[in-house]
PDB file of C-alpha atoms in Angstrom:
ATOM      1  CA  UNK A 190    -136.269 -36.678  64.980  1.00 81.00           C
ATOM      2  CA  UNK A 191    -136.247 -37.713  68.663  1.00 94.00           C
ATOM      3  CA  UNK A 192    -139.668 -38.973  69.730  1.00 97.00           C
ATOM      4  CA  UNK A 193    -140.866 -39.040  73.349  1.00 98.00           C
ATOM      5  CA  UNK A 194    -143.523 -40.971  75.181  1.00 98.00           C
ATOM      6  CA  UNK A 195    -145.325 -38.669  77.625  1.00 98.00           C
ATOM      7  CA  UNK A 196    -147.606 -40.049  80.327  1.00 98.00           C
ATOM      8  CA  UNK A 197    -150.118 -38.100  82.372  1.00 98.00           C
ATOM      9  CA  UNK A 198    -151.288 -38.010  85.953  1.00 97.00           C
ATOM     10  CA  UNK A 199    -154.476 -39.877  86.817  1.00 95.00           C
ATOM     11  CA  UNK A 200    -154.256 -42.163  89.866  1.00 94.00           C
ATOM     12  CA  UNK A 201    -155.870 -45.528  89.187  1.00 96.00           C
ATOM     13  CA  UNK A 202    -156.660 -44.308  85.673  1.00 97.00           C
ATOM     14  CA  UNK A 203    -153.039 -45.260  85.021  1.00 97.00           C
ATOM     15  CA  UNK A 204    -154.431 -48.650  83.958  1.00 98.00           C
ATOM     16  CA  UNK A 205    -155.564 -46.860  80.786  1.00 98.00           C
ATOM     17  CA  UNK A 206    -151.926 -45.977  80.073  1.00 98.00           C
ATOM     18  CA  UNK A 207    -150.900 -49.612  80.515  1.00 98.00           C
ATOM     19  CA  UNK A 208    -153.519 -50.660  77.968  1.00 98.00           C
ATOM     20  CA  UNK A 209    -152.431 -47.998  75.498  1.00 98.00           C
ATOM     21  CA  UNK A 210    -148.781 -48.977  75.875  1.00 98.00           C
ATOM     22  CA  UNK A 211    -149.637 -52.634  75.282  1.00 98.00           C
ATOM     23  CA  UNK A 212    -150.668 -51.622  71.759  1.00 98.00           C
ATOM     24  CA  UNK A 213    -148.198 -48.790  71.124  1.00 97.00           C
ATOM     25  CA  UNK A 214    -145.203 -50.916  72.100  1.00 97.00           C
ATOM     26  CA  UNK A 215    -145.768 -53.156  69.059  1.00 95.00           C
ATOM     27  CA  UNK A 216    -145.203 -50.229  66.694  1.00 93.00           C
ATOM     28  CA  UNK A 217    -143.210 -47.643  68.623  1.00 92.00           C
ATOM     29  CA  UNK A 218    -140.173 -47.493  70.904  1.00 95.00           C
ATOM     30  CA  UNK A 219    -139.567 -44.053  72.404  1.00 97.00           C
ATOM     31  CA  UNK A 220    -136.235 -42.272  72.357  1.00 98.00           C
ATOM     32  CA  UNK A 221    -137.124 -40.765  75.736  1.00 98.00           C
ATOM     33  CA  UNK A 222    -139.905 -40.912  78.338  1.00 98.00           C
ATOM     34  CA  UNK A 223    -141.462 -38.252  80.583  1.00 98.00           C
ATOM     35  CA  UNK A 224    -144.287 -38.534  83.077  1.00 98.00           C
ATOM     36  CA  UNK A 225    -146.185 -36.958  85.950  1.00 98.00           C
ATOM     37  CA  UNK A 226    -147.711 -38.691  88.973  1.00 97.00           C
ATOM     38  CA  UNK A 227    -148.832 -42.230  88.070  1.00 97.00           C
ATOM     39  CA  UNK A 228    -147.388 -41.544  84.618  1.00 98.00           C
ATOM     40  CA  UNK A 229    -144.006 -41.026  86.270  1.00 98.00           C
ATOM     41  CA  UNK A 230    -144.147 -44.515  87.793  1.00 97.00           C
ATOM     42  CA  UNK A 231    -145.438 -46.105  84.598  1.00 97.00           C
ATOM     43  CA  UNK A 232    -142.831 -44.208  82.607  1.00 98.00           C
ATOM     44  CA  UNK A 233    -140.036 -45.340  84.915  1.00 98.00           C
ATOM     45  CA  UNK A 234    -141.045 -48.957  84.330  1.00 98.00           C
ATOM     46  CA  UNK A 235    -141.348 -48.533  80.556  1.00 98.00           C
ATOM     47  CA  UNK A 236    -138.032 -46.687  80.277  1.00 98.00           C
ATOM     48  CA  UNK A 237    -136.512 -49.467  82.373  1.00 97.00           C
ATOM     49  CA  UNK A 238    -137.610 -52.223  80.025  1.00 96.00           C
ATOM     50  CA  UNK A 239    -140.708 -53.507  81.802  1.00 97.00           C
ATOM     51  CA  UNK A 240    -142.652 -55.632  79.328  1.00 97.00           C
ATOM     52  CA  UNK A 241    -146.224 -54.602  78.466  1.00 97.00           C
ATOM     53  CA  UNK A 242    -147.440 -57.952  79.823  1.00 97.00           C
ATOM     54  CA  UNK A 243    -145.728 -57.372  83.178  1.00 97.00           C
ATOM     55  CA  UNK A 244    -147.096 -53.835  83.364  1.00 97.00           C
ATOM     56  CA  UNK A 245    -150.634 -55.117  82.763  1.00 98.00           C
ATOM     57  CA  UNK A 246    -150.126 -57.830  85.384  1.00 97.00           C
ATOM     58  CA  UNK A 247    -149.107 -55.220  87.940  1.00 95.00           C
ATOM     59  CA  UNK A 248    -152.305 -53.280  87.356  1.00 96.00           C
ATOM     60  CA  UNK A 249    -154.453 -56.403  87.550  1.00 97.00           C
ATOM     61  CA  UNK A 250    -152.844 -57.517  90.814  1.00 96.00           C
ATOM     62  CA  UNK A 251    -155.277 -56.995  93.762  1.00 94.00           C
ATOM     63  CA  UNK A 252    -152.300 -55.813  95.839  1.00 92.00           C
ATOM     64  CA  UNK A 253    -152.546 -52.557  93.843  1.00 93.00           C
ATOM     65  CA  UNK A 254    -155.544 -51.697  96.026  1.00 90.00           C
ATOM     66  CA  UNK A 255    -153.166 -51.152  98.963  1.00 88.00           C
ATOM     67  CA  UNK A 256    -151.611 -48.160  97.199  1.00 89.00           C
ATOM     68  CA  UNK A 257    -154.700 -46.132  98.103  1.00 86.00           C
ATOM     69  CA  UNK A 258    -155.378 -47.435 101.621  1.00 85.00           C
ATOM     70  CA  UNK A 259    -157.172 -44.771 103.611  1.00 84.00           C
ATOM     71  CA  UNK A 260    -156.080 -43.659 107.059  1.00 82.00           C
ATOM     72  CA  UNK A 261    -157.166 -41.093 109.636  1.00 75.00           C
ATOM     73  CA  UNK A 262    -155.116 -37.934 109.779  1.00 70.00           C
ATOM     74  CA  UNK A 263    -155.452 -35.023 112.159  1.00 61.00           C
ATOM     75  CA  UNK A 264    -153.334 -32.917 109.800  1.00 66.00           C
ATOM     76  CA  UNK A 265    -154.858 -32.900 106.278  1.00 66.00           C
ATOM     77  CA  UNK A 266    -151.550 -31.814 104.710  1.00 66.00           C
ATOM     78  CA  UNK A 267    -150.071 -35.155 105.833  1.00 74.00           C
ATOM     79  CA  UNK A 268    -152.529 -36.983 103.588  1.00 76.00           C
ATOM     80  CA  UNK A 269    -155.487 -39.288 103.967  1.00 83.00           C
ATOM     81  CA  UNK A 270    -153.759 -42.319 102.396  1.00 90.00           C
ATOM     82  CA  UNK A 271    -151.212 -44.519 104.132  1.00 90.00           C
ATOM     83  CA  UNK A 272    -147.969 -44.091 102.149  1.00 91.00           C
ATOM     84  CA  UNK A 273    -146.395 -47.372 103.338  1.00 93.00           C
ATOM     85  CA  UNK A 274    -147.565 -49.532 100.404  1.00 92.00           C
ATOM     86  CA  UNK A 275    -146.608 -46.856  97.869  1.00 94.00           C
ATOM     87  CA  UNK A 276    -143.172 -46.608  99.480  1.00 95.00           C
ATOM     88  CA  UNK A 277    -142.724 -50.366  99.041  1.00 95.00           C
ATOM     89  CA  UNK A 278    -143.906 -50.254  95.425  1.00 94.00           C
ATOM     90  CA  UNK A 279    -141.653 -47.331  94.581  1.00 96.00           C
ATOM     91  CA  UNK A 280    -138.568 -48.941  96.116  1.00 96.00           C
ATOM     92  CA  UNK A 281    -139.323 -52.230  94.372  1.00 96.00           C
ATOM     93  CA  UNK A 282    -139.678 -50.526  90.976  1.00 96.00           C
ATOM     94  CA  UNK A 283    -136.615 -48.377  91.613  1.00 97.00           C
ATOM     95  CA  UNK A 284    -134.536 -51.516  92.104  1.00 96.00           C
ATOM     96  CA  UNK A 285    -136.113 -53.551  89.298  1.00 95.00           C
ATOM     97  CA  UNK A 286    -136.082 -50.963  86.535  1.00 96.00           C
ATOM     98  CA  UNK A 287    -133.258 -48.679  85.480  1.00 95.00           C
ATOM     99  CA  UNK A 288    -133.948 -46.354  82.529  1.00 97.00           C
ATOM    100  CA  UNK A 289    -132.450 -47.538  79.263  1.00 97.00           C
ATOM    101  CA  UNK A 290    -133.463 -44.330  77.491  1.00 98.00           C
ATOM    102  CA  UNK A 291    -133.496 -40.748  78.815  1.00 98.00           C
ATOM    103  CA  UNK A 292    -136.295 -40.335  81.349  1.00 98.00           C
ATOM    104  CA  UNK A 293    -137.660 -37.446  83.395  1.00 98.00           C
ATOM    105  CA  UNK A 294    -140.397 -36.988  85.973  1.00 98.00           C
ATOM    106  CA  UNK A 295    -141.991 -33.752  87.112  1.00 98.00           C
ATOM    107  CA  UNK A 296    -142.539 -32.403  90.597  1.00 98.00           C
ATOM    108  CA  UNK A 297    -143.932 -29.250  92.163  1.00 97.00           C
ATOM    109  CA  UNK A 298    -141.863 -27.542  94.831  1.00 97.00           C
ATOM    110  CA  UNK A 299    -144.060 -26.195  97.620  1.00 96.00           C
ATOM    111  CA  UNK A 300    -145.067 -23.764  98.923  1.00 94.00           C
ATOM    112  CA  UNK A 301    -143.658 -21.772  95.995  1.00 95.00           C
ATOM    113  CA  UNK A 302    -145.559 -23.836  93.389  1.00 96.00           C
ATOM    114  CA  UNK A 303    -142.515 -24.187  91.145  1.00 96.00           C
ATOM    115  CA  UNK A 304    -142.475 -26.861  88.433  1.00 96.00           C
ATOM    116  CA  UNK A 305    -139.364 -29.025  88.395  1.00 97.00           C
ATOM    117  CA  UNK A 306    -138.143 -31.610  85.894  1.00 98.00           C
ATOM    118  CA  UNK A 307    -135.850 -34.266  87.340  1.00 98.00           C
ATOM    119  CA  UNK A 308    -133.732 -36.307  84.853  1.00 97.00           C
ATOM    120  CA  UNK A 309    -133.124 -39.986  85.466  1.00 95.00           C
ATOM    121  CA  UNK A 310    -129.511 -39.630  86.596  1.00 96.00           C
ATOM    122  CA  UNK A 311    -130.703 -37.533  89.570  1.00 97.00           C
ATOM    123  CA  UNK A 312    -133.733 -39.618  90.531  1.00 98.00           C
ATOM    124  CA  UNK A 313    -133.909 -41.392  93.876  1.00 98.00           C
ATOM    125  CA  UNK A 314    -136.817 -43.372  95.357  1.00 97.00           C
ATOM    126  CA  UNK A 315    -137.804 -40.159  97.123  1.00 98.00           C
ATOM    127  CA  UNK A 316    -138.274 -38.386  93.786  1.00 98.00           C
ATOM    128  CA  UNK A 317    -140.520 -41.190  92.547  1.00 97.00           C
ATOM    129  CA  UNK A 318    -142.489 -41.022  95.789  1.00 97.00           C
ATOM    130  CA  UNK A 319    -142.821 -37.240  95.529  1.00 97.00           C
ATOM    131  CA  UNK A 320    -144.062 -37.565  91.942  1.00 97.00           C
ATOM    132  CA  UNK A 321    -147.162 -39.318  93.341  1.00 94.00           C
ATOM    133  CA  UNK A 322    -147.603 -37.147  96.437  1.00 95.00           C
ATOM    134  CA  UNK A 323    -151.034 -35.787  95.561  1.00 92.00           C
ATOM    135  CA  UNK A 324    -151.707 -32.932  98.008  1.00 89.00           C
ATOM    136  CA  UNK A 325    -153.979 -34.083 100.863  1.00 87.00           C
ATOM    137  CA  UNK A 326    -153.693 -37.633  99.508  1.00 90.00           C
ATOM    138  CA  UNK A 327    -150.057 -38.375 100.399  1.00 93.00           C
ATOM    139  CA  UNK A 328    -147.659 -36.253 102.463  1.00 94.00           C
ATOM    140  CA  UNK A 329    -145.174 -34.022 100.655  1.00 96.00           C
ATOM    141  CA  UNK A 330    -141.649 -35.430 100.376  1.00 97.00           C
ATOM    142  CA  UNK A 331    -138.588 -33.571 101.623  1.00 97.00           C
ATOM    143  CA  UNK A 332    -135.569 -33.791  99.308  1.00 98.00           C
ATOM    144  CA  UNK A 333    -132.395 -31.802  99.998  1.00 97.00           C
ATOM    145  CA  UNK A 334    -134.273 -29.566 102.412  1.00 97.00           C
ATOM    146  CA  UNK A 335    -137.157 -28.732 100.039  1.00 97.00           C
ATOM    147  CA  UNK A 336    -140.707 -30.089  99.926  1.00 97.00           C
ATOM    148  CA  UNK A 337    -142.140 -31.587  96.751  1.00 98.00           C
ATOM    149  CA  UNK A 338    -145.521 -32.889  95.625  1.00 97.00           C
ATOM    150  CA  UNK A 339    -147.115 -34.399  92.529  1.00 97.00           C
ATOM    151  CA  UNK A 340    -146.092 -32.650  89.302  1.00 96.00           C
ATOM    152  CA  UNK A 341    -149.624 -33.136  87.987  1.00 95.00           C
ATOM    153  CA  UNK A 342    -150.768 -30.432  90.385  1.00 94.00           C
ATOM    154  CA  UNK A 343    -149.655 -27.782  87.880  1.00 95.00           C
ATOM    155  CA  UNK A 344    -149.529 -29.775  84.645  1.00 96.00           C
ATOM    156  CA  UNK A 345    -151.318 -33.080  84.156  1.00 96.00           C
ATOM    157  CA  UNK A 346    -149.525 -33.884  80.879  1.00 97.00           C
ATOM    158  CA  UNK A 347    -145.907 -32.641  80.968  1.00 97.00           C
ATOM    159  CA  UNK A 348    -145.113 -32.322  77.284  1.00 97.00           C
ATOM    160  CA  UNK A 349    -142.895 -29.350  78.196  1.00 96.00           C
ATOM    161  CA  UNK A 350    -140.561 -31.834  79.896  1.00 97.00           C
ATOM    162  CA  UNK A 351    -140.186 -33.762  76.650  1.00 97.00           C
ATOM    163  CA  UNK A 352    -139.294 -30.533  74.831  1.00 96.00           C
ATOM    164  CA  UNK A 353    -136.650 -29.735  77.453  1.00 96.00           C
ATOM    165  CA  UNK A 354    -135.243 -33.229  76.897  1.00 97.00           C
ATOM    166  CA  UNK A 355    -134.840 -32.517  73.185  1.00 96.00           C
ATOM    167  CA  UNK A 356    -137.890 -34.214  71.694  1.00 97.00           C
ATOM    168  CA  UNK A 357    -139.268 -32.880  68.427  1.00 96.00           C
ATOM    169  CA  UNK A 358    -142.131 -35.406  68.330  1.00 96.00           C
ATOM    170  CA  UNK A 359    -144.159 -36.988  71.104  1.00 97.00           C
ATOM    171  CA  UNK A 360    -146.895 -39.515  71.639  1.00 97.00           C
ATOM    172  CA  UNK A 361    -148.787 -38.591  74.787  1.00 98.00           C
ATOM    173  CA  UNK A 362    -151.176 -40.816  76.710  1.00 98.00           C
ATOM    174  CA  UNK A 363    -153.466 -38.597  78.752  1.00 98.00           C
ATOM    175  CA  UNK A 364    -155.653 -40.562  81.157  1.00 97.00           C
ATOM    176  CA  UNK A 365    -156.989 -37.365  82.738  1.00 95.00           C
ATOM    177  CA  UNK A 366    -157.925 -34.871  79.999  1.00 93.00           C
ATOM    178  CA  UNK A 367    -160.669 -33.492  82.252  1.00 88.00           C
ATOM    179  CA  UNK A 368    -160.990 -33.568  86.033  1.00 83.00           C
ATOM    180  CA  UNK A 369    -164.135 -35.616  86.741  1.00 79.00           C
ATOM    181  CA  UNK A 370    -165.402 -33.121  89.297  1.00 73.00           C
ATOM    182  CA  UNK A 371    -166.412 -29.471  88.911  1.00 78.00           C
ATOM    183  CA  UNK A 372    -165.129 -28.434  92.365  1.00 75.00           C
ATOM    184  CA  UNK A 373    -161.754 -30.034  91.636  1.00 75.00           C
ATOM    185  CA  UNK A 374    -161.592 -28.359  88.236  1.00 77.00           C
ATOM    186  CA  UNK A 375    -162.238 -25.020  89.913  1.00 82.00           C
ATOM    187  CA  UNK A 376    -159.601 -25.678  92.573  1.00 80.00           C
ATOM    188  CA  UNK A 377    -157.085 -26.757  89.937  1.00 78.00           C
ATOM    189  CA  UNK A 378    -157.654 -23.550  87.971  1.00 84.00           C
ATOM    190  CA  UNK A 379    -156.935 -21.466  91.072  1.00 83.00           C
ATOM    191  CA  UNK A 380    -153.751 -23.386  91.903  1.00 84.00           C
ATOM    192  CA  UNK A 381    -152.522 -23.121  88.330  1.00 87.00           C
ATOM    193  CA  UNK A 382    -153.147 -19.382  88.293  1.00 85.00           C
ATOM    194  CA  UNK A 383    -150.958 -19.059  91.381  1.00 84.00           C
ATOM    195  CA  UNK A 384    -148.261 -21.496  90.311  1.00 88.00           C
ATOM    196  CA  UNK A 385    -145.508 -21.494  87.710  1.00 89.00           C
ATOM    197  CA  UNK A 386    -146.821 -21.951  84.198  1.00 88.00           C
ATOM    198  CA  UNK A 387    -145.403 -24.854  82.193  1.00 89.00           C
ATOM    199  CA  UNK A 388    -143.293 -23.886  79.221  1.00 84.00           C
ATOM    200  CA  UNK A 389    -145.033 -23.952  75.867  1.00 83.00           C
ATOM    201  CA  UNK A 390    -144.311 -26.981  73.704  1.00 81.00           C
ATOM    202  CA  UNK A 391    -143.380 -24.874  70.699  1.00 79.00           C
ATOM    203  CA  UNK A 392    -142.371 -26.830  67.626  1.00 82.00           C
ATOM    204  CA  UNK A 393    -143.371 -30.194  69.089  1.00 92.00           C
ATOM    205  CA  UNK A 394    -145.223 -32.571  66.772  1.00 95.00           C
ATOM    206  CA  UNK A 395    -147.686 -34.002  69.306  1.00 95.00           C
ATOM    207  CA  UNK A 396    -150.067 -36.929  68.968  1.00 95.00           C
ATOM    208  CA  UNK A 397    -152.311 -37.461  71.975  1.00 96.00           C
ATOM    209  CA  UNK A 398    -154.271 -40.525  73.025  1.00 97.00           C
ATOM    210  CA  UNK A 399    -157.021 -39.910  75.548  1.00 97.00           C
ATOM    211  CA  UNK A 400    -160.442 -41.285  76.473  1.00 96.00           C
ATOM    212  CA  UNK A 401    -163.403 -39.674  74.761  1.00 87.00           C
ATOM    213  CA  UNK A 402    -165.118 -39.139  78.135  1.00 86.00           C
ATOM    214  CA  UNK A 403    -163.883 -39.259  81.754  1.00 88.00           C
ATOM    215  CA  UNK A 404    -162.859 -42.751  82.823  1.00 96.00           C
ATOM    216  CA  UNK A 405    -164.801 -42.443  86.055  1.00 94.00           C
ATOM    217  CA  UNK A 406    -165.371 -40.420  89.200  1.00 93.00           C
ATOM    218  CA  UNK A 407    -162.782 -39.104  91.631  1.00 90.00           C
ATOM    219  CA  UNK A 408    -163.655 -42.081  93.825  1.00 92.00           C
ATOM    220  CA  UNK A 409    -162.846 -44.392  90.904  1.00 94.00           C
ATOM    221  CA  UNK A 410    -159.493 -42.692  90.420  1.00 93.00           C
ATOM    222  CA  UNK A 411    -158.619 -43.375  94.056  1.00 91.00           C
ATOM    223  CA  UNK A 412    -159.984 -46.920  94.415  1.00 93.00           C
ATOM    224  CA  UNK A 413    -158.694 -50.109  92.806  1.00 94.00           C
ATOM    225  CA  UNK A 414    -161.439 -52.200  91.241  1.00 96.00           C
ATOM    226  CA  UNK A 415    -160.841 -55.265  89.029  1.00 96.00           C
ATOM    227  CA  UNK A 416    -163.826 -54.356  86.853  1.00 97.00           C
ATOM    228  CA  UNK A 417    -162.611 -50.800  86.331  1.00 97.00           C
ATOM    229  CA  UNK A 418    -159.036 -51.918  85.655  1.00 97.00           C
ATOM    230  CA  UNK A 419    -160.197 -54.356  82.976  1.00 98.00           C
ATOM    231  CA  UNK A 420    -162.388 -51.687  81.401  1.00 97.00           C
ATOM    232  CA  UNK A 421    -159.693 -49.016  81.439  1.00 98.00           C
ATOM    233  CA  UNK A 422    -157.036 -51.334  80.023  1.00 98.00           C
ATOM    234  CA  UNK A 423    -159.366 -52.309  77.197  1.00 97.00           C
ATOM    235  CA  UNK A 424    -160.268 -48.683  76.494  1.00 97.00           C
ATOM    236  CA  UNK A 425    -156.575 -47.742  76.391  1.00 98.00           C
ATOM    237  CA  UNK A 426    -155.914 -50.581  73.958  1.00 97.00           C
ATOM    238  CA  UNK A 427    -158.856 -49.579  71.765  1.00 97.00           C
ATOM    239  CA  UNK A 428    -157.900 -45.885  71.681  1.00 97.00           C
ATOM    240  CA  UNK A 429    -154.263 -46.658  70.870  1.00 97.00           C
ATOM    241  CA  UNK A 430    -155.283 -49.150  68.165  1.00 96.00           C
ATOM    242  CA  UNK A 431    -157.500 -46.485  66.582  1.00 94.00           C
ATOM    243  CA  UNK A 432    -154.436 -44.244  66.343  1.00 87.00           C
ATOM    244  CA  UNK A 433    -151.847 -46.687  65.019  1.00 82.00           C
ATOM    245  CA  UNK A 434    -154.246 -48.790  62.925  1.00 71.00           C
TER     246      UNK A 434
END
């Protein structure tokens, strides 16, 4: 029974996923990995053999703050964060980690709002960059003449991707079960009404790990803070430990 690890979107809340994986990895090794947004990056590292200790160290590193460095932009669609540091991180991870198990990330093709799953044998650094291209945060990424943005725009937790990969069971770590802002929740509902609906995860035996309440504000999700990272890692560890015993 192939079992997948599925990782959600969530920006800096990805530290919660690192904490959860630090515990899960002692009891569980996935047959495949799928992720959206920050979960795509974390999933790439995990599928590529990154140790839980190294993943935690990456999140604790103050250099992580540069991934969300604000900039002025006269064109909102081009994003209000400087993508240079994320480009460097993506290219570094792309070189350091190569998936040892089947891996997929999800993207949204724009302007048609079409969900796309990209398997690991087709992934380039541009796909990893596009997986984190939150609209109005980072600019969309052009790949083979088409524009792509963050797959979490239409589906925060892409369990459908795991089903397409052949999983019959999945452990999902959802760092963003609820948008921590009513206006953003309303905007997300509108976008998802207009966009392609994710396939139903029929027949999938799903176990989900998620925080009992939002991990923080939208500002928290976009700003690296050592105190928040420590708290989120610990909460991820605690929630995963409660599941696996």
